[in-house]
Every structure is written in structure tokens, then in C-alpha cells.
Amino acid sequence: MNNQTKMPKKERMHYLDLLKGIGIVLVVLGHNSFHDYVTQAIYFFHMPLFFVISGFLDKLEGVSFGDYFRKKMKRLMYPYITFGVLIIIYNTLFDILSGSRSSAKLMKRIAALAYGNLIWENNSEYIGTLWFLAGLFCSGMIAYGIYHASGKSRVKLFIFCSISMLAAAGMAVIKNKYPTRLPAVRLPWCLDVALIGALFYLAGYFWRQKWHDKVNRTYQGIFLLAAGFLLGTFNLAYMKFRGYEMLRTDMLQMNYGIIPLYFVSALFISLGLMVVLKNIYHGKMRWMEKLGQLSMLIMIDHIYIQQIIARILNHFNRNLWIISFPVSLAISIAFALIIDKYLGFLADYGKLKILLGRRSSRDGRQS
């Protein structure tokens, strides 16, 4: 477990930016009304993909728990808080303008932000896609714990990962058994989602350490892709046979079907895409790479832009995905670019420190 593949520290893996760009486009597409089969295929892997990539890029060894915790707080929970506050302000102002002002709803939004999970009927009304940041934070922390508790023992690693998967399956069963009592069965900070998210995280991490340089042929990636979609289709068929109310896998909703099948399917598709792009991409789609670099901002803003576009299109009885998808995607990208360029401190704690440092030095000169 400690034998790490050495790579140049300053080397940027552009194909990973491209992969994140593809992933975020699929997220936006998956949230639009579209053909059921395409949406189901997207949901096989679109959210696990980001957990795999995050684990692939992370460093679990040679860093203390305190340093790791602080790094994740700055990188994930800082934007969770800043954008969470902005979302509350946005939704409250939207209510006031639409004449549905409610102090009770404001309190529910504050409670949802503090709880950090799906807690009421319509998540986009409260924390939206911010659940991803909370889930990714907890996934990283659980992955760190499993990695260090396992030491060099593969047996311990297997046992801890199995316990995490069984716990995730148990939480899914409880949630589906008591669907009307969400606050009682959903864990804070998306810890229930993180039980499976941590396994994707660890898989990405170990892929880089053990297999990144070994599985490097395009045909191997295609094989992983085909196997992943085949297993996902089997899982979907099982869900249809068992009469699942939601006929698609969904990470946030903990709608897994057969959870080992869900995990392996999503992992194979994610790794297959990674291997294929690593071999065929030659850096000629920098605009898609930019989307990957902006993926967190697009993840956060697109759901609210889609709501506005949907309201406008509904007014004209023209709410078609062929219109709403490209328009909402384009506006989401534009907003992400503006935030990144002019308000980067909202998402980046380092930029906030630089901004505060400049202001304090300017105030010092003036005094």
C-alpha cells in the first residue's frame, strides 16, 4: 500500500480536466428532462466519477490527520458554507419577489445547510447540489481512516471496505423503508452517501498507485466501459423486476439496486473513460478542459439556472430539453467563468487569504 507510483509533481493531467468537463456536462444533461434510457445510463456513473477522480488526485499517505482535515475543510467545506449562504439569500429573495415569503421556510433552509443532507422533500429548495461537497468531504475523511487503519494489510482493507459497503446498503434499506421520515434516516453531512463514496475515493486512489501505468491501452479502457455498462444494465433490470419506484441508480437518494453491482459498474465506467481519454486525448479541447476546471462552480449554479429557464419556457409552453439543456449549460458556464474571474474567493480559501492580505496591507499603508 505504501509503494506509490512516482509522477512529476508539476505534471498536469489534462485528460482528467477533460474527463471532469465531460462529467459536468452529463450532470447538467441528467438534470434535464430527457430520454429515460439516456438518463439511466448517465446515472450509472456521473456522480461516482467525481469521487473516483478526487481519490485519484488525493494524497492519503505522509500527511497527518489534522493537516488532511484542514485541507479538506478549506477545499470543500469553505465553498459549501459560502455558497450555502448565497443560496439561502437567493431563494429567500426569490420567495419575496414571487409573493411567497415565509420565515418558516427560511429556518428550514438554515437547518438544511447545517445538516448538510437531503432533509426535506425538494432538495434544490434548500442546499441543492451542495450535498456533493459535504459528501465528498466525508468520503475523503472515511477513506483516510480506512487507509490508515488498514496499514499494509489487504485483509484489513477488504474488511473495512466491506463494512462500509454493508453500512451503505443498510442505510439505503432504512431510507427506502421509511421514505416519509427523511430527517430520521438520513445522516448529517451526507455521511450515508459517503459510506459508498469513500469506496469510490479509495478505488481512485489505489488505481493511481497500483494500476495507472499498467492498464494503459485503449482497448483495455473500452473493455472496462463495456463491462461497466453491461453490469449497470443488469442492475437496472433487477430494479425493474423488483418494482423500484425510482427506476435509475441515484447516489444522493441511495437508490443502488444491488449495491456491489452498482459500485463495480460505476467504477468500471469511470476507470474505462479515464484509460481511453488518457490514450486518445492530445490536448486539443482546451475549452472542455476549462469546463472541468470549473466543474465545481457549474455543479453548484446550474440547478438554479435550470429552474429559471424552466419557468420561462413553461410560460411559453416550450419546455423542451433540446432548448433548456444547451441554454442552461451555456448560462451556467458563463456564471462560473464570472465567479472564477471576479469572485474566486467565494470558492477558494487561498484566494480569500490573498484578498484579505492585500486589504490589510493597503489599510496599513493608509494608516
mmCIF file of C-alpha atoms in Angstrom:
data_model
loop_
_atom_site.group_PDB
_atom_site.id
_atom_site.type_symbol
_atom_site.label_atom_id
_atom_site.label_comp_id
_atom_site.label_asym_id
_atom_site.label_seq_id
_atom_site.Cartn_x
_atom_site.Cartn_y
_atom_site.Cartn_z
ATOM 1 C CA MET A 1 0.000 0.000 0.000
ATOM 2 C CA ASN A 2 2.920 2.342 0.565
ATOM 3 C CA ASN A 3 4.509 1.734 -2.823
ATOM 4 C CA GLN A 4 3.488 4.858 -4.711
ATOM 5 C CA THR A 5 3.904 5.496 -8.412
ATOM 6 C CA LYS A 6 6.195 8.500 -8.764
ATOM 7 C CA MET A 7 4.992 11.207 -11.107
ATOM 8 C CA PRO A 8 6.292 14.671 -11.786
ATOM 9 C CA LYS A 9 4.772 16.983 -9.199
ATOM 10 C CA LYS A 10 4.047 19.750 -11.697
ATOM 11 C CA GLU A 11 2.642 17.478 -14.376
ATOM 12 C CA ARG A 12 -0.981 18.360 -15.119
ATOM 13 C CA MET A 13 -3.067 15.512 -16.394
ATOM 14 C CA HIS A 14 -5.093 17.378 -18.980
ATOM 15 C CA TYR A 15 -7.197 14.339 -19.805
ATOM 16 C CA LEU A 16 -8.565 14.451 -16.245
ATOM 17 C CA ASP A 17 -9.721 18.045 -16.770
ATOM 18 C CA LEU A 18 -11.386 16.856 -19.976
ATOM 19 C CA LEU A 19 -12.967 13.941 -18.100
ATOM 20 C CA LYS A 20 -14.356 16.287 -15.445
ATOM 21 C CA GLY A 21 -15.629 18.532 -18.243
ATOM 22 C CA ILE A 22 -17.473 15.606 -19.820
ATOM 23 C CA GLY A 23 -18.752 14.607 -16.388
ATOM 24 C CA ILE A 24 -20.224 18.014 -15.577
ATOM 25 C CA VAL A 25 -21.922 18.235 -18.996
ATOM 26 C CA LEU A 26 -23.524 14.856 -18.242
ATOM 27 C CA VAL A 27 -24.630 16.138 -14.817
ATOM 28 C CA VAL A 28 -26.422 19.088 -16.442
ATOM 29 C CA LEU A 29 -27.899 16.822 -19.117
ATOM 30 C CA GLY A 30 -29.017 14.292 -16.494
ATOM 31 C CA HIS A 31 -30.899 17.025 -14.624
ATOM 32 C CA ASN A 32 -32.863 17.961 -17.750
ATOM 33 C CA SER A 33 -35.932 16.067 -18.888
ATOM 34 C CA PHE A 34 -34.530 13.685 -21.458
ATOM 35 C CA HIS A 35 -34.985 10.165 -22.827
ATOM 36 C CA ASP A 36 -35.282 7.690 -19.942
ATOM 37 C CA TYR A 37 -32.649 5.262 -21.231
ATOM 38 C CA VAL A 38 -30.047 8.001 -21.723
ATOM 39 C CA THR A 39 -30.752 9.458 -18.271
ATOM 40 C CA GLN A 40 -30.487 5.996 -16.698
ATOM 41 C CA ALA A 41 -27.139 5.408 -18.421
ATOM 42 C CA ILE A 42 -25.828 8.782 -17.215
ATOM 43 C CA TYR A 43 -26.863 7.978 -13.647
ATOM 44 C CA PHE A 44 -24.893 4.730 -13.768
ATOM 45 C CA PHE A 45 -21.722 6.693 -13.104
ATOM 46 C CA HIS A 46 -21.890 10.501 -13.413
ATOM 47 C CA MET A 47 -21.567 11.295 -9.692
ATOM 48 C CA PRO A 48 -19.253 8.388 -8.720
ATOM 49 C CA LEU A 49 -16.928 9.613 -11.484
ATOM 50 C CA PHE A 50 -16.091 12.745 -9.490
ATOM 51 C CA PHE A 51 -15.395 10.720 -6.338
ATOM 52 C CA VAL A 52 -13.052 8.426 -8.283
ATOM 53 C CA ILE A 53 -11.194 11.391 -9.792
ATOM 54 C CA SER A 54 -10.919 13.076 -6.380
ATOM 55 C CA GLY A 55 -9.389 9.951 -4.863
ATOM 56 C CA PHE A 56 -7.082 9.582 -7.853
ATOM 57 C CA LEU A 57 -5.706 13.081 -7.286
ATOM 58 C CA ASP A 58 -5.556 12.914 -3.494
ATOM 59 C CA LYS A 59 -2.675 12.136 -1.154
ATOM 60 C CA LEU A 60 -3.575 9.888 1.775
ATOM 61 C CA GLU A 61 -0.091 8.861 2.814
ATOM 62 C CA GLY A 62 2.502 11.034 4.527
ATOM 63 C CA VAL A 63 0.021 13.601 5.827
ATOM 64 C CA SER A 64 -1.266 13.867 9.385
ATOM 65 C CA PHE A 65 -4.978 13.646 10.146
ATOM 66 C CA GLY A 66 -5.023 17.272 11.316
ATOM 67 C CA ASP A 67 -3.383 18.569 8.143
ATOM 68 C CA TYR A 68 -5.644 16.394 5.983
ATOM 69 C CA PHE A 69 -8.751 17.596 7.828
ATOM 70 C CA ARG A 70 -7.776 21.260 7.485
ATOM 71 C CA LYS A 71 -7.004 20.843 3.794
ATOM 72 C CA LYS A 72 -10.408 19.285 3.123
ATOM 73 C CA MET A 73 -12.205 21.898 5.206
ATOM 74 C CA LYS A 74 -10.626 24.682 3.158
ATOM 75 C CA ARG A 75 -11.123 22.981 -0.196
ATOM 76 C CA LEU A 76 -14.649 21.622 0.263
ATOM 77 C CA MET A 77 -16.430 22.930 3.344
ATOM 78 C CA TYR A 78 -15.392 26.545 2.840
ATOM 79 C CA PRO A 79 -17.225 26.792 -0.533
ATOM 80 C CA TYR A 80 -20.066 24.735 0.978
ATOM 81 C CA ILE A 81 -20.606 27.470 3.566
ATOM 82 C CA THR A 82 -20.092 30.491 1.279
ATOM 83 C CA PHE A 83 -22.345 29.220 -1.487
ATOM 84 C CA GLY A 84 -24.809 27.808 1.030
ATOM 85 C CA VAL A 85 -25.334 31.278 2.478
ATOM 86 C CA LEU A 86 -25.685 32.746 -1.028
ATOM 87 C CA ILE A 87 -28.229 30.081 -1.966
ATOM 88 C CA ILE A 88 -30.295 30.877 1.129
ATOM 89 C CA ILE A 89 -30.230 34.585 0.242
ATOM 90 C CA TYR A 90 -31.143 33.829 -3.397
ATOM 91 C CA ASN A 91 -34.054 31.530 -2.501
ATOM 92 C CA THR A 92 -35.362 33.964 0.116
ATOM 93 C CA LEU A 93 -35.265 36.904 -2.302
ATOM 94 C CA PHE A 94 -36.922 34.743 -4.949
ATOM 95 C CA ASP A 95 -39.720 33.949 -2.484
ATOM 96 C CA ILE A 96 -40.189 37.619 -1.639
ATOM 97 C CA LEU A 97 -40.390 38.617 -5.317
ATOM 98 C CA SER A 98 -42.880 35.847 -6.029
ATOM 99 C CA GLY A 99 -45.023 36.791 -3.029
ATOM 100 C CA SER A 100 -44.458 33.596 -1.040
ATOM 101 C CA ARG A 101 -42.347 34.964 1.789
ATOM 102 C CA SER A 102 -42.129 32.573 4.757
ATOM 103 C CA SER A 103 -39.946 32.775 7.864
ATOM 104 C CA ALA A 104 -40.556 29.069 8.478
ATOM 105 C CA LYS A 105 -39.077 28.234 5.088
ATOM 106 C CA LEU A 106 -36.041 30.398 5.818
ATOM 107 C CA MET A 107 -35.443 28.496 9.056
ATOM 108 C CA LYS A 108 -35.762 25.194 7.214
ATOM 109 C CA ARG A 109 -33.132 26.349 4.733
ATOM 110 C CA ILE A 110 -30.733 27.298 7.518
ATOM 111 C CA ALA A 111 -31.373 23.937 9.205
ATOM 112 C CA ALA A 112 -30.786 22.097 5.907
ATOM 113 C CA LEU A 113 -27.471 23.893 5.387
ATOM 114 C CA ALA A 114 -26.356 22.988 8.911
ATOM 115 C CA TYR A 115 -27.491 19.366 8.482
ATOM 116 C CA GLY A 116 -25.846 19.004 5.084
ATOM 117 C CA ASN A 117 -28.069 16.334 3.591
ATOM 118 C CA LEU A 118 -31.398 15.681 1.905
ATOM 119 C CA ILE A 119 -33.751 16.514 4.757
ATOM 120 C CA TRP A 120 -36.974 17.741 3.135
ATOM 121 C CA GLU A 121 -38.993 16.987 0.051
ATOM 122 C CA ASN A 122 -37.245 19.184 -2.534
ATOM 123 C CA ASN A 123 -33.501 19.389 -2.050
ATOM 124 C CA SER A 124 -32.979 22.120 -4.652
ATOM 125 C CA GLU A 125 -35.131 24.390 -2.468
ATOM 126 C CA TYR A 126 -32.582 24.091 0.324
ATOM 127 C CA ILE A 127 -28.948 23.126 -0.369
ATOM 128 C CA GLY A 128 -29.257 21.945 -3.988
ATOM 129 C CA THR A 129 -26.147 20.216 -5.302
ATOM 130 C CA LEU A 130 -24.063 21.373 -2.321
ATOM 131 C CA TRP A 131 -24.655 17.870 -0.934
ATOM 132 C CA PHE A 132 -21.821 16.856 -3.263
ATOM 133 C CA LEU A 133 -19.273 18.949 -1.342
ATOM 134 C CA ALA A 134 -20.396 17.596 2.042
ATOM 135 C CA GLY A 135 -20.427 14.032 0.700
ATOM 136 C CA LEU A 136 -17.010 14.403 -0.891
ATOM 137 C CA PHE A 137 -15.582 15.843 2.330
ATOM 138 C CA CYS A 138 -16.874 12.944 4.425
ATOM 139 C CA SER A 139 -15.839 10.426 1.761
ATOM 140 C CA GLY A 140 -12.277 11.725 1.908
ATOM 141 C CA MET A 141 -12.248 11.540 5.708
ATOM 142 C CA ILE A 142 -13.621 7.981 5.754
ATOM 143 C CA ALA A 143 -11.167 6.953 3.026
ATOM 144 C CA TYR A 144 -8.302 8.429 5.058
ATOM 145 C CA GLY A 145 -9.466 6.485 8.112
ATOM 146 C CA ILE A 146 -9.792 3.192 6.250
ATOM 147 C CA TYR A 147 -6.427 3.627 4.561
ATOM 148 C CA HIS A 148 -4.521 4.277 7.784
ATOM 149 C CA ALA A 149 -6.471 1.743 9.876
ATOM 150 C CA SER A 150 -5.645 -0.931 7.282
ATOM 151 C CA GLY A 151 -1.917 -0.262 7.302
ATOM 152 C CA LYS A 152 -0.277 -2.657 4.842
ATOM 153 C CA SER A 153 -2.861 -5.389 5.371
ATOM 154 C CA ARG A 154 -5.021 -6.181 2.360
ATOM 155 C CA VAL A 155 -7.232 -8.315 4.584
ATOM 156 C CA LYS A 156 -7.965 -5.360 6.878
ATOM 157 C CA LEU A 157 -8.551 -3.142 3.871
ATOM 158 C CA PHE A 158 -11.062 -5.637 2.465
ATOM 159 C CA ILE A 159 -12.816 -5.963 5.843
ATOM 160 C CA PHE A 160 -13.113 -2.205 6.393
ATOM 161 C CA CYS A 161 -14.327 -1.619 2.831
ATOM 162 C CA SER A 162 -16.873 -4.433 3.197
ATOM 163 C CA ILE A 163 -18.148 -2.921 6.448
ATOM 164 C CA SER A 164 -18.525 0.456 4.740
ATOM 165 C CA MET A 165 -20.441 -1.088 1.827
ATOM 166 C CA LEU A 166 -22.703 -3.083 4.161
ATOM 167 C CA ALA A 167 -23.387 0.062 6.185
ATOM 168 C CA ALA A 168 -24.251 1.938 2.966
ATOM 169 C CA ALA A 169 -26.609 -0.883 1.949
ATOM 170 C CA GLY A 170 -28.210 -0.830 5.405
ATOM 171 C CA MET A 171 -28.782 2.917 5.262
ATOM 172 C CA ALA A 172 -30.351 2.532 1.807
ATOM 173 C CA VAL A 173 -32.743 -0.135 3.093
ATOM 174 C CA ILE A 174 -33.764 2.028 6.052
ATOM 175 C CA LYS A 175 -34.258 5.090 3.853
ATOM 176 C CA ASN A 176 -36.436 3.151 1.397
ATOM 177 C CA LYS A 177 -38.431 1.584 4.234
ATOM 178 C CA TYR A 178 -39.215 4.945 5.842
ATOM 179 C CA PRO A 179 -39.331 7.352 2.860
ATOM 180 C CA THR A 180 -41.539 9.890 4.650
ATOM 181 C CA ARG A 181 -39.200 10.268 7.643
ATOM 182 C CA LEU A 182 -36.094 11.580 5.930
ATOM 183 C CA PRO A 183 -34.590 13.549 8.852
ATOM 184 C CA ALA A 184 -34.735 10.404 10.988
ATOM 185 C CA VAL A 185 -32.973 8.153 8.477
ATOM 186 C CA ARG A 186 -30.532 10.429 6.653
ATOM 187 C CA LEU A 187 -27.187 11.101 8.323
ATOM 188 C CA PRO A 188 -25.758 14.642 8.625
ATOM 189 C CA TRP A 189 -23.133 15.883 6.176
ATOM 190 C CA CYS A 190 -24.115 13.122 3.725
ATOM 191 C CA LEU A 191 -22.291 10.544 5.826
ATOM 192 C CA ASP A 192 -24.693 7.905 4.498
ATOM 193 C CA VAL A 193 -23.713 8.738 0.909
ATOM 194 C CA ALA A 194 -20.045 8.924 1.959
ATOM 195 C CA LEU A 195 -20.115 5.266 3.057
ATOM 196 C CA ILE A 196 -20.152 4.280 -0.621
ATOM 197 C CA GLY A 197 -18.436 7.471 -1.793
ATOM 198 C CA ALA A 198 -15.357 6.576 0.282
ATOM 199 C CA LEU A 199 -15.024 3.306 -1.637
ATOM 200 C CA PHE A 200 -15.020 5.149 -4.970
ATOM 201 C CA TYR A 201 -12.499 7.546 -3.436
ATOM 202 C CA LEU A 202 -10.202 4.719 -2.336
ATOM 203 C CA ALA A 203 -10.593 2.953 -5.673
ATOM 204 C CA GLY A 204 -9.414 6.093 -7.473
ATOM 205 C CA TYR A 205 -6.507 6.479 -5.079
ATOM 206 C CA PHE A 206 -5.303 2.877 -5.430
ATOM 207 C CA TRP A 207 -5.828 2.964 -9.184
ATOM 208 C CA ARG A 208 -3.197 5.687 -9.430
ATOM 209 C CA GLN A 209 -0.814 3.910 -7.050
ATOM 210 C CA LYS A 210 -1.156 0.397 -8.463
ATOM 211 C CA TRP A 211 -2.747 0.289 -11.909
ATOM 212 C CA HIS A 212 -2.404 3.656 -13.596
ATOM 213 C CA ASP A 213 0.722 2.642 -15.523
ATOM 214 C CA LYS A 214 -0.267 -0.998 -16.014
ATOM 215 C CA VAL A 215 -3.704 -0.642 -17.572
ATOM 216 C CA ASN A 216 -2.818 1.863 -20.267
ATOM 217 C CA ARG A 217 -4.152 0.501 -23.548
ATOM 218 C CA THR A 218 -7.202 1.927 -25.269
ATOM 219 C CA TYR A 219 -8.774 -1.494 -25.751
ATOM 220 C CA GLN A 220 -8.481 -2.126 -22.002
ATOM 221 C CA GLY A 221 -10.418 1.054 -21.323
ATOM 222 C CA ILE A 222 -13.077 0.085 -23.855
ATOM 223 C CA PHE A 223 -13.383 -3.314 -22.177
ATOM 224 C CA LEU A 224 -13.902 -1.654 -18.787
ATOM 225 C CA LEU A 225 -16.510 0.672 -20.304
ATOM 226 C CA ALA A 226 -18.414 -2.186 -21.931
ATOM 227 C CA ALA A 227 -18.300 -4.303 -18.780
ATOM 228 C CA GLY A 228 -19.456 -1.362 -16.659
ATOM 229 C CA PHE A 229 -22.452 -0.538 -18.843
ATOM 230 C CA LEU A 230 -23.370 -4.229 -19.076
ATOM 231 C CA LEU A 231 -23.316 -4.616 -15.286
ATOM 232 C CA GLY A 232 -25.267 -1.368 -14.908
ATOM 233 C CA THR A 233 -27.910 -2.683 -17.317
ATOM 234 C CA PHE A 234 -28.202 -5.913 -15.311
ATOM 235 C CA ASN A 235 -28.628 -3.856 -12.152
ATOM 236 C CA LEU A 236 -31.300 -1.716 -13.812
ATOM 237 C CA ALA A 237 -33.126 -4.854 -14.972
ATOM 238 C CA TYR A 238 -33.073 -6.120 -11.373
ATOM 239 C CA MET A 239 -34.528 -2.812 -10.153
ATOM 240 C CA LYS A 240 -37.298 -3.010 -12.753
ATOM 241 C CA PHE A 241 -38.023 -6.634 -11.818
ATOM 242 C CA ARG A 242 -38.257 -5.734 -8.125
ATOM 243 C CA GLY A 243 -40.547 -2.797 -8.876
ATOM 244 C CA TYR A 244 -38.340 0.074 -7.692
ATOM 245 C CA GLU A 245 -40.273 3.342 -7.604
ATOM 246 C CA MET A 246 -37.240 5.246 -8.959
ATOM 247 C CA LEU A 247 -36.063 3.296 -11.978
ATOM 248 C CA ARG A 248 -32.483 4.514 -12.015
ATOM 249 C CA THR A 249 -29.499 4.404 -9.695
ATOM 250 C CA ASP A 250 -29.003 7.599 -7.713
ATOM 251 C CA MET A 251 -26.161 8.279 -5.297
ATOM 252 C CA LEU A 252 -27.862 11.035 -3.289
ATOM 253 C CA GLN A 253 -31.124 9.107 -2.999
ATOM 254 C CA MET A 254 -29.169 5.950 -2.062
ATOM 255 C CA ASN A 255 -31.042 4.110 -4.790
ATOM 256 C CA TYR A 256 -28.402 1.491 -5.574
ATOM 257 C CA GLY A 257 -30.218 -1.642 -6.659
ATOM 258 C CA ILE A 258 -27.685 -4.377 -5.908
ATOM 259 C CA ILE A 259 -25.030 -2.262 -4.238
ATOM 260 C CA PRO A 260 -21.910 -4.305 -5.228
ATOM 261 C CA LEU A 261 -23.185 -4.306 -8.816
ATOM 262 C CA TYR A 262 -23.759 -0.557 -8.652
ATOM 263 C CA PHE A 263 -20.277 0.030 -7.256
ATOM 264 C CA VAL A 264 -18.434 -2.154 -9.780
ATOM 265 C CA SER A 265 -20.467 -0.816 -12.708
ATOM 266 C CA ALA A 266 -19.841 2.844 -11.855
ATOM 267 C CA LEU A 267 -16.175 2.152 -11.097
ATOM 268 C CA PHE A 268 -15.557 0.301 -14.364
ATOM 269 C CA ILE A 269 -17.192 3.049 -16.433
ATOM 270 C CA SER A 270 -15.250 5.783 -14.619
ATOM 271 C CA LEU A 271 -11.906 3.988 -14.960
ATOM 272 C CA GLY A 272 -12.673 2.970 -18.535
ATOM 273 C CA LEU A 273 -13.255 6.595 -19.524
ATOM 274 C CA MET A 274 -10.063 7.555 -17.724
ATOM 275 C CA VAL A 275 -7.978 4.966 -19.594
ATOM 276 C CA VAL A 276 -9.483 5.771 -23.013
ATOM 277 C CA LEU A 277 -9.047 9.528 -22.662
ATOM 278 C CA LYS A 278 -5.513 9.105 -21.358
ATOM 279 C CA ASN A 279 -4.611 7.366 -24.608
ATOM 280 C CA ILE A 280 -6.583 9.283 -27.217
ATOM 281 C CA TYR A 281 -6.563 12.851 -25.892
ATOM 282 C CA HIS A 282 -3.835 15.147 -27.208
ATOM 283 C CA GLY A 283 -4.789 18.460 -25.633
ATOM 284 C CA LYS A 284 -6.864 19.936 -28.460
ATOM 285 C CA MET A 285 -10.071 20.548 -26.499
ATOM 286 C CA ARG A 286 -8.910 23.136 -24.003
ATOM 287 C CA TRP A 287 -12.413 24.603 -23.766
ATOM 288 C CA MET A 288 -13.633 21.269 -22.380
ATOM 289 C CA GLU A 289 -10.668 21.205 -20.013
ATOM 290 C CA LYS A 290 -11.794 24.611 -18.782
ATOM 291 C CA LEU A 291 -15.233 23.185 -18.068
ATOM 292 C CA GLY A 292 -13.530 20.520 -15.971
ATOM 293 C CA GLN A 293 -11.635 23.159 -14.022
ATOM 294 C CA LEU A 294 -14.921 24.996 -13.442
ATOM 295 C CA SER A 295 -16.876 21.815 -12.689
ATOM 296 C CA MET A 296 -17.486 22.626 -9.009
ATOM 297 C CA LEU A 297 -18.936 26.056 -9.826
ATOM 298 C CA ILE A 298 -21.078 24.654 -12.637
ATOM 299 C CA MET A 299 -22.225 21.863 -10.300
ATOM 300 C CA ILE A 300 -23.420 24.485 -7.822
ATOM 301 C CA ASP A 301 -25.040 27.059 -10.110
ATOM 302 C CA HIS A 302 -26.666 25.002 -12.872
ATOM 303 C CA ILE A 303 -29.618 23.721 -10.850
ATOM 304 C CA TYR A 304 -30.882 27.246 -10.145
ATOM 305 C CA ILE A 305 -30.318 28.429 -13.683
ATOM 306 C CA GLN A 306 -32.279 25.425 -14.924
ATOM 307 C CA GLN A 307 -35.170 26.388 -12.664
ATOM 308 C CA ILE A 308 -35.284 29.903 -14.114
ATOM 309 C CA ILE A 309 -35.053 28.623 -17.706
ATOM 310 C CA ALA A 310 -37.800 26.082 -16.989
ATOM 311 C CA ARG A 311 -40.110 28.813 -15.646
ATOM 312 C CA ILE A 312 -39.547 30.943 -18.736
ATOM 313 C CA LEU A 313 -40.075 28.037 -21.141
ATOM 314 C CA ASN A 314 -43.167 26.860 -19.249
ATOM 315 C CA HIS A 315 -44.626 30.344 -19.657
ATOM 316 C CA PHE A 316 -44.390 29.860 -23.430
ATOM 317 C CA ASN A 317 -45.314 26.148 -23.279
ATOM 318 C CA ARG A 318 -41.961 25.268 -24.813
ATOM 319 C CA ASN A 319 -40.130 23.435 -22.005
ATOM 320 C CA LEU A 320 -38.160 21.031 -24.191
ATOM 321 C CA TRP A 321 -34.797 19.580 -23.183
ATOM 322 C CA ILE A 322 -33.373 20.409 -26.612
ATOM 323 C CA ILE A 323 -33.815 24.070 -25.628
ATOM 324 C CA SER A 324 -33.365 24.005 -21.853
ATOM 325 C CA PHE A 325 -30.199 21.889 -21.832
ATOM 326 C CA PRO A 326 -27.933 23.977 -24.098
ATOM 327 C CA VAL A 327 -29.285 27.289 -22.786
ATOM 328 C CA SER A 328 -28.903 26.354 -19.117
ATOM 329 C CA LEU A 329 -25.477 24.847 -19.768
ATOM 330 C CA ALA A 330 -24.259 27.971 -21.575
ATOM 331 C CA ILE A 331 -25.523 30.319 -18.852
ATOM 332 C CA SER A 332 -24.133 28.059 -16.108
ATOM 333 C CA ILE A 333 -20.709 28.164 -17.766
ATOM 334 C CA ALA A 334 -20.908 31.950 -18.128
ATOM 335 C CA PHE A 335 -21.769 32.372 -14.442
ATOM 336 C CA ALA A 336 -18.973 30.007 -13.437
ATOM 337 C CA LEU A 337 -16.471 31.988 -15.523
ATOM 338 C CA ILE A 338 -17.594 35.268 -13.938
ATOM 339 C CA ILE A 339 -17.374 33.855 -10.412
ATOM 340 C CA ASP A 340 -13.980 32.300 -11.099
ATOM 341 C CA LYS A 341 -12.559 35.531 -12.517
ATOM 342 C CA TYR A 342 -14.068 38.165 -10.253
ATOM 343 C CA LEU A 343 -15.337 36.334 -7.153
ATOM 344 C CA GLY A 344 -12.889 33.468 -6.899
ATOM 345 C CA PHE A 345 -12.549 33.983 -3.138
ATOM 346 C CA LEU A 346 -16.054 32.508 -2.747
ATOM 347 C CA ALA A 347 -14.810 29.078 -3.779
ATOM 348 C CA ASP A 348 -11.100 29.252 -2.991
ATOM 349 C CA TYR A 349 -9.959 29.827 0.600
ATOM 350 C CA GLY A 350 -6.446 30.631 -0.640
ATOM 351 C CA LYS A 351 -7.800 33.494 -2.767
ATOM 352 C CA LEU A 352 -9.700 34.792 0.250
ATOM 353 C CA LYS A 353 -6.478 34.912 2.288
ATOM 354 C CA ILE A 354 -4.710 36.756 -0.533
ATOM 355 C CA LEU A 355 -7.598 39.231 -0.787
ATOM 356 C CA LEU A 356 -7.646 39.856 2.963
ATOM 357 C CA GLY A 357 -3.858 40.162 2.978
ATOM 358 C CA ARG A 358 -3.952 42.802 0.262
ATOM 359 C CA ARG A 359 -6.631 44.777 2.082
ATOM 360 C CA SER A 360 -4.785 44.641 5.418
ATOM 361 C CA SER A 361 -1.532 45.794 3.773
ATOM 362 C CA ARG A 362 -3.414 48.577 1.963
ATOM 363 C CA ASP A 363 -5.044 49.682 5.223
ATOM 364 C CA GLY A 364 -1.639 49.604 6.891
ATOM 365 C CA ARG A 365 -0.147 51.915 4.275
ATOM 366 C CA GLN A 366 -3.085 54.299 4.549
ATOM 367 C CA SER A 367 -2.793 54.499 8.334
#
